[in-house]
Short mmCIF file of the C-alpha atoms (twelve columns), coordinates in Angstrom:
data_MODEL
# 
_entry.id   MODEL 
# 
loop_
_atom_site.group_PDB 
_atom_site.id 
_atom_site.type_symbol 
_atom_site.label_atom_id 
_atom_site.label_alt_id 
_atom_site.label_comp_id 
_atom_site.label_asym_id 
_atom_site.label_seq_id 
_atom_site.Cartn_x 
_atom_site.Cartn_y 
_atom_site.Cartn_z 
_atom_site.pdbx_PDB_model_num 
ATOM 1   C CA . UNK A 1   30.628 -7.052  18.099  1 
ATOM 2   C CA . UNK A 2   26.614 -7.326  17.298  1 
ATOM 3   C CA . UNK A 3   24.848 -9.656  19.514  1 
ATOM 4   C CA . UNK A 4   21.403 -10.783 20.021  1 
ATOM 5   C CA . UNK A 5   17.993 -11.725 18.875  1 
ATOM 6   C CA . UNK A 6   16.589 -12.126 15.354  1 
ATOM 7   C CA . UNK A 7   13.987 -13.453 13.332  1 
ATOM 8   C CA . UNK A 8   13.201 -16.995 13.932  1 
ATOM 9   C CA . UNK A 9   13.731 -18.013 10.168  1 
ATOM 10  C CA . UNK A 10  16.467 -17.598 7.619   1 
ATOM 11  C CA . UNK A 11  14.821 -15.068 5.718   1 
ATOM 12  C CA . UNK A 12  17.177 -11.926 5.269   1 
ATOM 13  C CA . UNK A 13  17.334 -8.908  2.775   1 
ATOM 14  C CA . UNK A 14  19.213 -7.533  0.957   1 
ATOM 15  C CA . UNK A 15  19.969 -3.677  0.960   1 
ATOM 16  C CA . UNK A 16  21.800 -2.221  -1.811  1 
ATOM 17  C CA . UNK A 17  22.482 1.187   -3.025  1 
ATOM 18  C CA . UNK A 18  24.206 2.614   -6.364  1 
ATOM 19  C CA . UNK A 19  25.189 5.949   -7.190  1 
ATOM 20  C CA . UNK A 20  24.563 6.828   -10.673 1 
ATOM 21  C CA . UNK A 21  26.424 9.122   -12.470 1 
ATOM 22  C CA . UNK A 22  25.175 12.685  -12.126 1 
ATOM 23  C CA . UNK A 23  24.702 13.048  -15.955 1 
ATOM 24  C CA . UNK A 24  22.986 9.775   -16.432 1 
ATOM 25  C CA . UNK A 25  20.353 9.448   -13.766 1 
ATOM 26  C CA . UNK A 26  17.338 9.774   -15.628 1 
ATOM 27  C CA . UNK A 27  18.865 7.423   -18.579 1 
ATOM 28  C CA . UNK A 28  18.945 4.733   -15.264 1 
ATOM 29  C CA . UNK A 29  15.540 5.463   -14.558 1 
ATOM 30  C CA . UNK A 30  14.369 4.774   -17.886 1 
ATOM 31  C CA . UNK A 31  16.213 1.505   -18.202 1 
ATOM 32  C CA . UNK A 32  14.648 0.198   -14.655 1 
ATOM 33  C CA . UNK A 33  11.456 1.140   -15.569 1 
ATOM 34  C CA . UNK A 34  11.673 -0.385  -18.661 1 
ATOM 35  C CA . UNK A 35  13.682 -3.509  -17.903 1 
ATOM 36  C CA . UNK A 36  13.372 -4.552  -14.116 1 
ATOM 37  C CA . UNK A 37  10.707 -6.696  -14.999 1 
ATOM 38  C CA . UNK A 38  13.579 -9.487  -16.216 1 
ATOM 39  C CA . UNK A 39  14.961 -8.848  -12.710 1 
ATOM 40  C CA . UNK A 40  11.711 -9.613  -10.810 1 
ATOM 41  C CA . UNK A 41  11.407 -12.662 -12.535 1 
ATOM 42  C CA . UNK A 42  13.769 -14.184 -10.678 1 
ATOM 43  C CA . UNK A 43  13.519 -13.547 -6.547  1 
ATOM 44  C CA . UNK A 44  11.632 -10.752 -4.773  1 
ATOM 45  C CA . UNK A 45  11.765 -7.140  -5.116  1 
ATOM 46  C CA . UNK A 46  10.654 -5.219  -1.405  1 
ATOM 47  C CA . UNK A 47  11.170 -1.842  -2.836  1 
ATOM 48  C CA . UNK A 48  13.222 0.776   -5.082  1 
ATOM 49  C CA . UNK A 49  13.525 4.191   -4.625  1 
ATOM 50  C CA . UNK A 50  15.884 7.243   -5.308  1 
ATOM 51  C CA . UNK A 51  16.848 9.991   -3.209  1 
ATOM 52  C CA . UNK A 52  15.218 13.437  -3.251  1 
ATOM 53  C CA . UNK A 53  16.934 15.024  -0.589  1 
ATOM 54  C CA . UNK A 54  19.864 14.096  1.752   1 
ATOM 55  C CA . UNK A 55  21.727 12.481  -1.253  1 
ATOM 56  C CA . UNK A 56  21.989 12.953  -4.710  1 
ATOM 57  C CA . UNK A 57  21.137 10.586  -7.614  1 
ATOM 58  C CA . UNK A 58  21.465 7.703   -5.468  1 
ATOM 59  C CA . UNK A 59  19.207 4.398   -5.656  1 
ATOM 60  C CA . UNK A 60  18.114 2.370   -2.968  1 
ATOM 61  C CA . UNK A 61  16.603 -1.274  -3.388  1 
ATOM 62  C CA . UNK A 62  15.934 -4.123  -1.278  1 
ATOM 63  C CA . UNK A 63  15.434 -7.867  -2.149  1 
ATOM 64  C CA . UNK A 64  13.974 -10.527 -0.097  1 
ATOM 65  C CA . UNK A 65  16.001 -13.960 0.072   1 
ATOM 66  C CA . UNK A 66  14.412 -16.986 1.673   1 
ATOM 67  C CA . UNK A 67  17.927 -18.021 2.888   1 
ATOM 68  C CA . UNK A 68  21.765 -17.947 1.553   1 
ATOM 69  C CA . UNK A 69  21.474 -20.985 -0.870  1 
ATOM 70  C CA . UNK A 70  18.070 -18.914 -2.221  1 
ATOM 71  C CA . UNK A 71  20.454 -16.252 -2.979  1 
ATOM 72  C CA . UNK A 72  22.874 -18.241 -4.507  1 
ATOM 73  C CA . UNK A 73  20.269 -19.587 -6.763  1 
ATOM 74  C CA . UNK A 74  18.956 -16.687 -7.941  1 
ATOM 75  C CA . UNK A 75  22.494 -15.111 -8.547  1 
ATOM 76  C CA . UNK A 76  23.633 -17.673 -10.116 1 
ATOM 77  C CA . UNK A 77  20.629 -17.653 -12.473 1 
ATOM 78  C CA . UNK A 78  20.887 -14.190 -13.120 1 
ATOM 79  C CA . UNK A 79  24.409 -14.789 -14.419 1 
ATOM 80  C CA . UNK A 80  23.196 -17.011 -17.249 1 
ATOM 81  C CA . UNK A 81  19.820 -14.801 -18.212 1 
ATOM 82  C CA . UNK A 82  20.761 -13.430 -21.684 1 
ATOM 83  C CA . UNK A 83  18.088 -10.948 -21.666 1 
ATOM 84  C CA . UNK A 84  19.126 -9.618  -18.247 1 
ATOM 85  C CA . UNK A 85  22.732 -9.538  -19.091 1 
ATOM 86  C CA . UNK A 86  22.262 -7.834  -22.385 1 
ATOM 87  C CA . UNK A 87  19.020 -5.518  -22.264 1 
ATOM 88  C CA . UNK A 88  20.061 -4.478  -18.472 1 
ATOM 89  C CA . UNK A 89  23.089 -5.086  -17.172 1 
ATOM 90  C CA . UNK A 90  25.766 -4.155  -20.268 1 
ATOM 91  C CA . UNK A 91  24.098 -0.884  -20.858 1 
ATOM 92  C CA . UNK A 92  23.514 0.143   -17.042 1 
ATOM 93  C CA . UNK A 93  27.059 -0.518  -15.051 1 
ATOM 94  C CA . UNK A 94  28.322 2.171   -17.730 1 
ATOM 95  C CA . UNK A 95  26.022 4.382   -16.029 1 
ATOM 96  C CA . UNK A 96  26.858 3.459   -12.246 1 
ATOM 97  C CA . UNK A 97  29.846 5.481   -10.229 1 
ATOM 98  C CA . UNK A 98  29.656 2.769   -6.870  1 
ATOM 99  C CA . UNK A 99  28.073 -0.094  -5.772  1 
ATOM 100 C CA . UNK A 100 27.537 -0.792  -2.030  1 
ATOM 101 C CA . UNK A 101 24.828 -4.075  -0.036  1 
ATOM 102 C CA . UNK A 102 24.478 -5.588  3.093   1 
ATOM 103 C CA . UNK A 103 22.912 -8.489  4.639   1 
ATOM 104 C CA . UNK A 104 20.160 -7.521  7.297   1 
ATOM 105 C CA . UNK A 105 17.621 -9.146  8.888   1 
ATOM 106 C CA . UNK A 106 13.967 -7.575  10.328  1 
ATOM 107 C CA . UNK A 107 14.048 -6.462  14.174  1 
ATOM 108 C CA . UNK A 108 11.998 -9.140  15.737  1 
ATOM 109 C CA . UNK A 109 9.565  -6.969  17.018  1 
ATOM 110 C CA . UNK A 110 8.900  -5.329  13.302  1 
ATOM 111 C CA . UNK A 111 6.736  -6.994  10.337  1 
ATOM 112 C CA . UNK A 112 7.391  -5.734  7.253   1 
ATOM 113 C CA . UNK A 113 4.608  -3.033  6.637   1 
ATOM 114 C CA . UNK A 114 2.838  -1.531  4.035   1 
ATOM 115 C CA . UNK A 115 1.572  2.067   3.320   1 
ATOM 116 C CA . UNK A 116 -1.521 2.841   3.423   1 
ATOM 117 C CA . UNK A 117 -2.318 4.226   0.015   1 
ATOM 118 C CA . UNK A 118 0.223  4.786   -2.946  1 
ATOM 119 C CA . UNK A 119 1.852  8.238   -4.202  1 
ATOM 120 C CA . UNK A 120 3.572  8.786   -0.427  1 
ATOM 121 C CA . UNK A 121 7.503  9.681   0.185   1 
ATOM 122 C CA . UNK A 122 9.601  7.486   2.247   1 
ATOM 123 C CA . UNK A 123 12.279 8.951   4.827   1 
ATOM 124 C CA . UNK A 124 15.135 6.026   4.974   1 
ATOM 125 C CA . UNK A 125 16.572 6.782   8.414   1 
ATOM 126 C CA . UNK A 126 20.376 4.994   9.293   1 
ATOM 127 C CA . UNK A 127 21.475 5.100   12.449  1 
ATOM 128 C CA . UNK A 128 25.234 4.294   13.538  1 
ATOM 129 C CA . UNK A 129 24.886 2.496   17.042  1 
ATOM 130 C CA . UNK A 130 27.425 1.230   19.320  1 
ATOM 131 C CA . UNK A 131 29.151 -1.960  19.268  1 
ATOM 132 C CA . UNK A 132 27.214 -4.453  20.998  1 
ATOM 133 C CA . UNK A 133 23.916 -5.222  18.629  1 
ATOM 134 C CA . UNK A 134 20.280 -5.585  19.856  1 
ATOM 135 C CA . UNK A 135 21.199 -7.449  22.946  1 
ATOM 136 C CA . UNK A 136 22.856 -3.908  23.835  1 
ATOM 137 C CA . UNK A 137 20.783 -1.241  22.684  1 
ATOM 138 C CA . UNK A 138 17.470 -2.859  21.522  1 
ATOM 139 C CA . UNK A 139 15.019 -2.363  24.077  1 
ATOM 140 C CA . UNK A 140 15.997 1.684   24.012  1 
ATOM 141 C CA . UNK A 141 15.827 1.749   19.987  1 
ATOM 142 C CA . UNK A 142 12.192 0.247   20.512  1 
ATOM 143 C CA . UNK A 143 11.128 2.271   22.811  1 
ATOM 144 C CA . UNK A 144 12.140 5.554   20.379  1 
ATOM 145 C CA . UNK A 145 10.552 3.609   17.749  1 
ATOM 146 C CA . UNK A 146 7.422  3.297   19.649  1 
ATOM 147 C CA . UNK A 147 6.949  6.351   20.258  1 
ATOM 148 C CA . UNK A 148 7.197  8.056   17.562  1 
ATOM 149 C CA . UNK A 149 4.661  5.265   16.049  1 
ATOM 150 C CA . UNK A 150 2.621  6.754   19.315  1 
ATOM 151 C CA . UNK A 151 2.258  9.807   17.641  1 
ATOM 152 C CA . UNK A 152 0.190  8.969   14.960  1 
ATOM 153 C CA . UNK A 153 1.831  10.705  11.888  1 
ATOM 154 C CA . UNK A 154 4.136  8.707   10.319  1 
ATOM 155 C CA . UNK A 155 3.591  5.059   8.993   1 
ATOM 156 C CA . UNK A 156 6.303  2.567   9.844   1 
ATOM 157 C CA . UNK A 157 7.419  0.343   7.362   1 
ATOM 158 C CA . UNK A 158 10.417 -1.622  8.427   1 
ATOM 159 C CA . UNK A 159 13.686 -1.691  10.709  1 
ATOM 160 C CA . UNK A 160 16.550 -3.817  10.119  1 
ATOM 161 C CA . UNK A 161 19.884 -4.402  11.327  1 
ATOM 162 C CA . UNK A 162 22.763 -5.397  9.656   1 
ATOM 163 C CA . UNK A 163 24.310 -9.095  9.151   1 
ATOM 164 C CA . UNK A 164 27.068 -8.168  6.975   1 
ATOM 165 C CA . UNK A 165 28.189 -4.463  5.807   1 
ATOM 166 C CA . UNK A 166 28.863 -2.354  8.420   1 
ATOM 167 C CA . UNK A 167 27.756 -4.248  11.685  1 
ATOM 168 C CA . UNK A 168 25.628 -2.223  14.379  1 
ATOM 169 C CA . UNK A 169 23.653 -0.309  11.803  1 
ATOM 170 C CA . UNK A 170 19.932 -0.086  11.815  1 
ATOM 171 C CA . UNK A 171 17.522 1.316   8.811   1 
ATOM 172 C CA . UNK A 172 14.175 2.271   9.069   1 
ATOM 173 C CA . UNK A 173 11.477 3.309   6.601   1 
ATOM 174 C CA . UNK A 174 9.047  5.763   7.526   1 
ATOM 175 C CA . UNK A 175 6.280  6.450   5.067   1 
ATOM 176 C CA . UNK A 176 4.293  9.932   4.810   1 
ATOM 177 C CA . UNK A 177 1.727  10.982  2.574   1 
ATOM 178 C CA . UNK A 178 4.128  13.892  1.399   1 
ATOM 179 C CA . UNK A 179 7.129  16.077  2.487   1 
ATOM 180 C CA . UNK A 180 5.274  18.319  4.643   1 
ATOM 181 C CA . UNK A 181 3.512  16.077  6.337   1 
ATOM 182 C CA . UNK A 182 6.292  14.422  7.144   1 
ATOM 183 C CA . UNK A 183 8.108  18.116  8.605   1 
ATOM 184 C CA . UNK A 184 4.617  19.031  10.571  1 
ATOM 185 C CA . UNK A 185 4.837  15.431  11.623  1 
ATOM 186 C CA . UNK A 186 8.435  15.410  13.244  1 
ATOM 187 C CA . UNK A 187 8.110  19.075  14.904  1 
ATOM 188 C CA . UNK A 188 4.958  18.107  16.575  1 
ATOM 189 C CA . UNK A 189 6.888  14.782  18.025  1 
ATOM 190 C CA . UNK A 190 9.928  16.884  19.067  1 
ATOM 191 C CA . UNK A 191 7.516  18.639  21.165  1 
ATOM 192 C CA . UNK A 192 5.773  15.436  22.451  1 
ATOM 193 C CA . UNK A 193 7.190  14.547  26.048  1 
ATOM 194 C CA . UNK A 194 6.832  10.663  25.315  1 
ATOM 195 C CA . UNK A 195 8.819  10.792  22.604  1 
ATOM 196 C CA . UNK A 196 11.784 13.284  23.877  1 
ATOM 197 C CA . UNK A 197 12.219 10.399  26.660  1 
ATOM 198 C CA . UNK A 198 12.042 7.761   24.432  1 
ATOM 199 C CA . UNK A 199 14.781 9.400   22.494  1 
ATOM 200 C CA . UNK A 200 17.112 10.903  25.262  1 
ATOM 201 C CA . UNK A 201 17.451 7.257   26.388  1 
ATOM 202 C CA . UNK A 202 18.079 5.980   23.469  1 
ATOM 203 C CA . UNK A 203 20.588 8.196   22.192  1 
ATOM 204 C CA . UNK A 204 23.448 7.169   24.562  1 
ATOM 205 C CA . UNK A 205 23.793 3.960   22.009  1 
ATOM 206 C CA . UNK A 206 24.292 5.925   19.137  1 
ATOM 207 C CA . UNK A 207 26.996 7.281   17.184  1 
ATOM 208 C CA . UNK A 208 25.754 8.804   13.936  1 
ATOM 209 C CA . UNK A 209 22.405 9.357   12.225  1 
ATOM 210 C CA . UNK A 210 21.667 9.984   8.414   1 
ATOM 211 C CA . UNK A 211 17.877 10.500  6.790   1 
ATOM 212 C CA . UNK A 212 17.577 10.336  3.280   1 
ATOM 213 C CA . UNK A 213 13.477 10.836  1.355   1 
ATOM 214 C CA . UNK A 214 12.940 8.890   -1.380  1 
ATOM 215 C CA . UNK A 215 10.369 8.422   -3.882  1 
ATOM 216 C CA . UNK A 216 9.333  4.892   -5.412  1 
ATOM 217 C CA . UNK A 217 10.267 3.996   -9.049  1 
ATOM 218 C CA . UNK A 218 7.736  2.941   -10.931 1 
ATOM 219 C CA . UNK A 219 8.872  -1.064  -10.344 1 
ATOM 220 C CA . UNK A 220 8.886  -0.551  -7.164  1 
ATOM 221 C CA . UNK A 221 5.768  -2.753  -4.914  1 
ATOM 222 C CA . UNK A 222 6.299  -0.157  -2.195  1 
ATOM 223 C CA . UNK A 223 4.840  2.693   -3.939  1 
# 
């Protein structure tokens, strides 16, 4: 069950993540870096990143879709680019151990955001939440998410929920300047009675929590 509000249009995104064989992660790299651009071409790119710590040569990416026909459109277009197919595609999945996306769609209270200079990290936070959807635990997950905006040291970027995937499951971007601003950052809050509230309340939704930090290929707009 996953109830309640969402954005007022049918713009969605969508998340996917592929875990590259251990051996060929920085041939994977290279090929994005060098090829993406034939991707691009064809529907928006929000970001791509891979994982420093919390996982291990994993990629992240996220693409923005105007609605489901758009998607279709652009998949379906992808499917007949020759350059795509043969410069990317038939030399990468050799490369790839899993393939995983979902369909999610902004919090309505959250624009997508924007760092505030380029060269940061990113901390991709997932949290598990119990059945029910926004209409359930929303106005407790904003109220965490608030707070810790309150503080000052981290730089929201985005929070979505899921669609399709695993239903109930929220992401958020953080963005810091570096690592340890980011660990300074979260001890300070953990001390800040505002945000120990915030988070004791909204905690009774929730059912698991992962963080991943990620740094921005070089294709990525979310540097």
């Amino acid at each position: 069950l996953a109830t309640g509000p969402r954005q007022n249009n049918g713009i969605f995104y969508e998340i996917r993540s592929y875990d590259i064989k251990p051996s060929k992660m920085n041939e994977f790299v290279q090929m994005v870096d060098k090829y993406f651009h034939l991707r691009t071409a064809h529907s928006e790119l929000v970001g791509f990143w891979s994982a420093e710590l919390g996982a291990m040569n994993k990629v992240f990416h996220i693409w923005k879709y105007d609605n489901f026909a758009h998607r279709t459109a652009v998949r379906r277009a992808l499917a007949n680019d020759k350059d795509w197919q043969g410069k990317f595609i038939s030399q990468a999945l050799p490369l790839i151990e899993k393939q995983t996306n979902e369909v999610a769609y902004l919090v309505p209270w959250c624009q997508l955001g924007k760092p505030p200079k380029e060269g940061g990290v990113y901390e991709w936070v997932t949290f598990q939440m119990k059945p029910g959807g926004p209409a359930l635990w929303g106005e407790a997950f904003q109220a965490a998410i608030n707070a810790h905006i309150h503080t000052g040291y981290t730089k929201l970027i985005g929070v979505f929920h899921t669609e399709y995937g695993l239903l109930n499951r929220v992401h958020v971007i953080w963005w810091n300047e570096n690592a340890d601003q980011q660990a300074a950052g979260r001890h300070s809050a953990h001390e800040d009675a505002r945000v120990v509230a915030a988070v004791r309340e909204s905690v009774r939704f929730l059912e698991s929590q992962e963080n991943v930090l990620l740094v921005p290929l070089q294709c990525s707009p979310l540097k």
